[in-house]
mmCIF file of C-alpha atoms in Angstrom:
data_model
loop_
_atom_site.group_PDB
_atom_site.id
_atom_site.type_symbol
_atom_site.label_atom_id
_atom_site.label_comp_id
_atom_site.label_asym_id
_atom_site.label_seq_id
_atom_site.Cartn_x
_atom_site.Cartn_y
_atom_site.Cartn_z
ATOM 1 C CA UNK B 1 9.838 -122.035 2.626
ATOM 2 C CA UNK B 2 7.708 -119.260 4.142
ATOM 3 C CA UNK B 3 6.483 -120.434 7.757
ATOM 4 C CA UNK B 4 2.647 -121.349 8.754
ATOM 5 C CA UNK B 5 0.377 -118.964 8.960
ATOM 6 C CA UNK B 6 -1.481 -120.458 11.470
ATOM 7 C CA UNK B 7 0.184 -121.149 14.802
ATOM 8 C CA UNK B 8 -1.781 -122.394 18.244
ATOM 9 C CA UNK B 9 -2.773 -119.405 18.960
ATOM 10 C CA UNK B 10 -4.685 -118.811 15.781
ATOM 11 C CA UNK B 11 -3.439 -116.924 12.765
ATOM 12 C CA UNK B 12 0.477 -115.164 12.832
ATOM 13 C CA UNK B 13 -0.726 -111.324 11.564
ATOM 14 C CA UNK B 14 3.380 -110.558 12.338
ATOM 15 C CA UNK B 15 4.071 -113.431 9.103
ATOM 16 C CA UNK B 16 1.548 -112.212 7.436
ATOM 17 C CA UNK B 17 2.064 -108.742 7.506
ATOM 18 C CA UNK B 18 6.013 -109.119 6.791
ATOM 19 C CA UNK B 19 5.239 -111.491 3.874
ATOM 20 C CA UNK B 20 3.070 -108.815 2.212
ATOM 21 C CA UNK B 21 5.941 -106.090 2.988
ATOM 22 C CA UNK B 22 8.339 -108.111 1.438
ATOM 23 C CA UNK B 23 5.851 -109.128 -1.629
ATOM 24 C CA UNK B 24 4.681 -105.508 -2.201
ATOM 25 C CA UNK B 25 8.467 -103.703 -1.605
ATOM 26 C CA UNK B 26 9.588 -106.528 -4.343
ATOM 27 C CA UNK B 27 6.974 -105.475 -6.747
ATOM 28 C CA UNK B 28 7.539 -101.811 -6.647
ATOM 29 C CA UNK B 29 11.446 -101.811 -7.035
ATOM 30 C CA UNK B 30 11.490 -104.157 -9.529
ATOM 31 C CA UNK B 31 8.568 -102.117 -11.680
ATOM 32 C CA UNK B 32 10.582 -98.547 -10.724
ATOM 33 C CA UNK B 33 13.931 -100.697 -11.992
ATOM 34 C CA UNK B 34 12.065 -101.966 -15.060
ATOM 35 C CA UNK B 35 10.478 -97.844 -15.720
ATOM 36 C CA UNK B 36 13.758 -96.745 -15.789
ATOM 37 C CA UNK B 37 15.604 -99.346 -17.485
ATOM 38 C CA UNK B 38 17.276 -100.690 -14.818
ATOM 39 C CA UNK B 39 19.370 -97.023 -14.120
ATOM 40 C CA UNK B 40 19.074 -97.176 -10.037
ATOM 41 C CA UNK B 41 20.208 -93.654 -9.507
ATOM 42 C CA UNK B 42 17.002 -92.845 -11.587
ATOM 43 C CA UNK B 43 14.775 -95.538 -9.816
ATOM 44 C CA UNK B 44 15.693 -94.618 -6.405
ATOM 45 C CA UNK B 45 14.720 -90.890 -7.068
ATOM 46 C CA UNK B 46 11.581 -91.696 -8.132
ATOM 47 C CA UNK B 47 10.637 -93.788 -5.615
ATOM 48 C CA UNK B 48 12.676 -90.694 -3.051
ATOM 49 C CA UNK B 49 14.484 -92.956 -1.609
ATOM 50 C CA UNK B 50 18.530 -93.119 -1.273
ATOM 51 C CA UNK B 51 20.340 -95.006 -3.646
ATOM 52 C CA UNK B 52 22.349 -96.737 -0.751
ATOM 53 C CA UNK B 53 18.670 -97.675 0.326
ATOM 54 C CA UNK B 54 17.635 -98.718 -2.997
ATOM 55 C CA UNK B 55 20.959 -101.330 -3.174
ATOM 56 C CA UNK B 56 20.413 -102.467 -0.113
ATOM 57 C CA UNK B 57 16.966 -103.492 -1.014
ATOM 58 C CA UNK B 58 17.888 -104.563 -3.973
ATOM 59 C CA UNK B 59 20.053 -107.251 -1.936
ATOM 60 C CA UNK B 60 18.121 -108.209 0.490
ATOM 61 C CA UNK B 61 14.819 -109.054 -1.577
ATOM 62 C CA UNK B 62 17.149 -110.813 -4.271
ATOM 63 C CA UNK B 63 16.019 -108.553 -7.288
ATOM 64 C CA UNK B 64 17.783 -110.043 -10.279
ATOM 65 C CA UNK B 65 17.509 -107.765 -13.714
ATOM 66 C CA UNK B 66 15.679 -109.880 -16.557
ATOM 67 C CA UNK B 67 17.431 -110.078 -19.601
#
C-alpha cells in the first residue's frame, strides 16, 4: 500500500513525485516491450538505454509480459 500523501507538515511532494516516476517509467517500458513484441534488446535501444538497465527495470517495477 502506497503511503499518505499528506503528512503533518502538509503534502509529501518526495511520495508524490516517486509515485509518478515509478507510474510513468512502468508505462513506457511496458508500451516499448509491447512495440517490439516483447524483444528487450530491441526495446532497450529504442528507449537508448542499456539492456542491463532495461532488466533491471524490468525487475524492480514487476513488469510481467501479457499473454
Amino acid at each position: 500500500s502506497d503511503p499518505p500523501l499528506v503528512n503533518g507538515d502538509g503534502l509529501a511532494l518526495k511520495i508524490i513525485k516517486g509515485r509518478a516516476l515509478y507510474h510513468v517509467e512502468k508505462q513506457v517500458i511496458t508500451m516499448a516491450l509491447e512495440k517490439t513484441g516483447w524483444n528487450r534488446i530491441k526495446a532497450a535501444k529504442l528507449m537508448k538505454i542499456s539492456y542491463k538497465s532495461l532488466l533491471d527495470k524490468i525487475k524492480e517495477l514487476d513488469i510481467l509480459e501479457n499473454r
